[in-house]
Amino acid sequence: MILDRGICRIYRRESTTPAGGKPTYTPRLMHESYYGELAFETSPRRPTEAREETETATRVRILQNRQIKNQDVAELIPFDGNDAKPEYYRITRAWHGTDEDSGMEISDLTLGVDER
């Protein structure tokens, strides 16, 4: 797969809360890669009571980083011209493997809406 849709930056929220203070978080850049978009379904085929339902906004493929985990934040900057605005998503699932076409090590990320 060609990673040609834009740039993806992954941030981890680190606590900067003082003792006894209101929770505050600072984003720390932990990975940057080009990304490609993947196909996805917007609703489950067979929802069950035991499964946690998450809303998927998009799915992307990036160069592999096994440190990425759910609840990290993905910033997508599309190659759509000068007026393209970055979009922020919460990572709900990360799958690490190998691209079938090129053999490159990749990470497939399922992204949900980030409630900032």
mmCIF file of C-alpha atoms in Angstrom:
data_model
loop_
_atom_site.group_PDB
_atom_site.id
_atom_site.type_symbol
_atom_site.label_atom_id
_atom_site.label_comp_id
_atom_site.label_asym_id
_atom_site.label_seq_id
_atom_site.Cartn_x
_atom_site.Cartn_y
_atom_site.Cartn_z
ATOM 1 C CA MET A 1 0.000 0.000 0.000
ATOM 2 C CA ILE A 2 1.219 3.487 -0.825
ATOM 3 C CA LEU A 3 1.247 5.893 2.119
ATOM 4 C CA ASP A 4 0.339 9.001 0.145
ATOM 5 C CA ARG A 5 -2.657 10.679 1.833
ATOM 6 C CA GLY A 6 -0.724 12.909 4.239
ATOM 7 C CA ILE A 7 1.277 12.997 7.454
ATOM 8 C CA CYS A 8 0.224 11.298 10.680
ATOM 9 C CA ARG A 9 1.625 12.404 14.029
ATOM 10 C CA ILE A 10 1.031 10.316 17.145
ATOM 11 C CA TYR A 11 0.916 12.012 20.535
ATOM 12 C CA ARG A 12 0.832 10.517 24.010
ATOM 13 C CA ARG A 13 -0.940 12.502 26.722
ATOM 14 C CA GLU A 14 1.338 12.801 29.756
ATOM 15 C CA SER A 15 0.059 13.959 33.100
ATOM 16 C CA THR A 16 1.445 17.278 34.351
ATOM 17 C CA THR A 17 -0.881 17.372 37.339
ATOM 18 C CA PRO A 18 0.611 18.824 40.529
ATOM 19 C CA ALA A 19 -0.059 16.893 43.723
ATOM 20 C CA GLY A 20 -3.693 17.440 44.711
ATOM 21 C CA GLY A 21 -4.370 19.612 41.659
ATOM 22 C CA LYS A 22 -6.824 19.501 38.806
ATOM 23 C CA PRO A 23 -5.807 16.901 36.182
ATOM 24 C CA THR A 24 -3.841 18.445 33.310
ATOM 25 C CA TYR A 25 -2.175 16.726 30.374
ATOM 26 C CA THR A 26 0.519 17.724 27.905
ATOM 27 C CA PRO A 27 0.782 16.014 24.504
ATOM 28 C CA ARG A 28 4.216 14.531 23.666
ATOM 29 C CA LEU A 29 5.051 13.725 20.032
ATOM 30 C CA MET A 30 6.112 10.090 19.879
ATOM 31 C CA HIS A 31 5.902 9.152 16.164
ATOM 32 C CA GLU A 32 5.523 10.741 12.734
ATOM 33 C CA SER A 33 4.857 8.934 9.461
ATOM 34 C CA TYR A 34 3.130 9.242 6.122
ATOM 35 C CA TYR A 35 -0.273 7.538 6.090
ATOM 36 C CA GLY A 36 -2.655 5.806 3.723
ATOM 37 C CA GLU A 37 -6.410 5.388 4.237
ATOM 38 C CA LEU A 38 -7.981 1.961 4.772
ATOM 39 C CA ALA A 39 -11.540 0.821 4.114
ATOM 40 C CA PHE A 40 -13.775 0.287 7.157
ATOM 41 C CA GLU A 41 -17.334 -0.459 8.241
ATOM 42 C CA THR A 42 -19.226 2.159 10.222
ATOM 43 C CA SER A 43 -21.421 -0.231 12.194
ATOM 44 C CA PRO A 44 -20.907 -3.737 13.585
ATOM 45 C CA ARG A 45 -22.557 -6.649 11.789
ATOM 46 C CA ARG A 46 -23.552 -8.509 14.926
ATOM 47 C CA PRO A 47 -23.473 -6.325 18.047
ATOM 48 C CA THR A 48 -23.445 -8.221 21.330
ATOM 49 C CA GLU A 49 -24.044 -7.200 24.915
ATOM 50 C CA ALA A 50 -20.548 -8.207 26.049
ATOM 51 C CA ARG A 51 -18.673 -6.166 23.455
ATOM 52 C CA GLU A 52 -17.666 -2.551 24.015
ATOM 53 C CA GLU A 53 -19.048 -0.452 21.168
ATOM 54 C CA THR A 54 -16.754 2.193 19.721
ATOM 55 C CA GLU A 55 -17.497 4.632 16.934
ATOM 56 C CA THR A 56 -14.965 4.445 14.119
ATOM 57 C CA ALA A 57 -14.243 7.705 12.299
ATOM 58 C CA THR A 58 -11.511 6.383 9.962
ATOM 59 C CA ARG A 59 -8.743 3.791 9.622
ATOM 60 C CA VAL A 60 -5.190 4.525 8.494
ATOM 61 C CA ARG A 61 -1.947 2.660 7.827
ATOM 62 C CA ILE A 62 1.429 4.086 8.900
ATOM 63 C CA LEU A 63 5.004 2.861 9.223
ATOM 64 C CA GLN A 64 5.228 0.537 12.207
ATOM 65 C CA ASN A 65 5.737 1.736 15.761
ATOM 66 C CA ARG A 66 4.932 -0.921 18.366
ATOM 67 C CA GLN A 67 4.872 1.713 21.136
ATOM 68 C CA ILE A 68 1.520 3.057 19.879
ATOM 69 C CA LYS A 69 -1.439 2.016 21.990
ATOM 70 C CA ASN A 70 -5.091 2.843 22.307
ATOM 71 C CA GLN A 71 -5.933 6.202 23.884
ATOM 72 C CA ASP A 72 -2.970 7.880 22.140
ATOM 73 C CA VAL A 73 -3.957 10.757 19.840
ATOM 74 C CA ALA A 74 -3.428 10.798 16.063
ATOM 75 C CA GLU A 75 -3.133 14.062 14.145
ATOM 76 C CA LEU A 76 -3.818 13.652 10.410
ATOM 77 C CA ILE A 77 -2.549 16.354 8.064
ATOM 78 C CA PRO A 78 -3.862 15.572 4.559
ATOM 79 C CA PHE A 79 -2.050 16.514 1.353
ATOM 80 C CA ASP A 80 -5.067 18.509 0.131
ATOM 81 C CA GLY A 81 -3.403 21.851 -0.492
ATOM 82 C CA ASN A 82 -2.487 24.839 1.639
ATOM 83 C CA ASP A 83 -5.907 25.178 3.288
ATOM 84 C CA ALA A 84 -5.954 21.617 4.687
ATOM 85 C CA LYS A 85 -6.581 21.627 8.432
ATOM 86 C CA PRO A 86 -5.221 18.928 10.740
ATOM 87 C CA GLU A 87 -7.774 16.553 12.227
ATOM 88 C CA TYR A 88 -7.369 14.906 15.637
ATOM 89 C CA TYR A 89 -8.547 11.399 16.538
ATOM 90 C CA ARG A 90 -8.300 9.050 19.501
ATOM 91 C CA ILE A 91 -6.705 5.697 18.674
ATOM 92 C CA THR A 92 -9.157 2.939 19.600
ATOM 93 C CA ARG A 93 -7.153 0.023 18.172
ATOM 94 C CA ALA A 94 -3.628 -0.514 16.845
ATOM 95 C CA TRP A 95 -2.637 -3.583 14.811
ATOM 96 C CA HIS A 96 1.027 -4.175 13.992
ATOM 97 C CA GLY A 97 2.015 -6.418 11.092
ATOM 98 C CA THR A 98 3.443 -6.619 7.591
ATOM 99 C CA ASP A 99 2.067 -5.042 4.400
ATOM 100 C CA GLU A 100 0.947 -7.772 1.989
ATOM 101 C CA ASP A 101 2.175 -5.935 -1.120
ATOM 102 C CA SER A 102 5.542 -4.496 -0.112
ATOM 103 C CA GLY A 103 6.564 -6.542 2.942
ATOM 104 C CA MET A 104 7.057 -3.306 4.960
ATOM 105 C CA GLU A 105 6.355 -3.381 8.680
ATOM 106 C CA ILE A 106 3.202 -1.319 9.280
ATOM 107 C CA SER A 107 0.707 -0.331 11.960
ATOM 108 C CA ASP A 108 -3.005 -0.150 11.121
ATOM 109 C CA LEU A 109 -4.837 2.328 13.358
ATOM 110 C CA THR A 110 -8.568 2.484 14.010
ATOM 111 C CA LEU A 111 -9.442 6.057 14.927
ATOM 112 C CA GLY A 112 -12.426 7.477 16.804
ATOM 113 C CA VAL A 113 -13.503 11.025 17.549
ATOM 114 C CA ASP A 114 -11.126 12.826 19.936
ATOM 115 C CA GLU A 115 -13.016 14.674 22.653
ATOM 116 C CA ARG A 116 -10.559 17.438 23.466
#
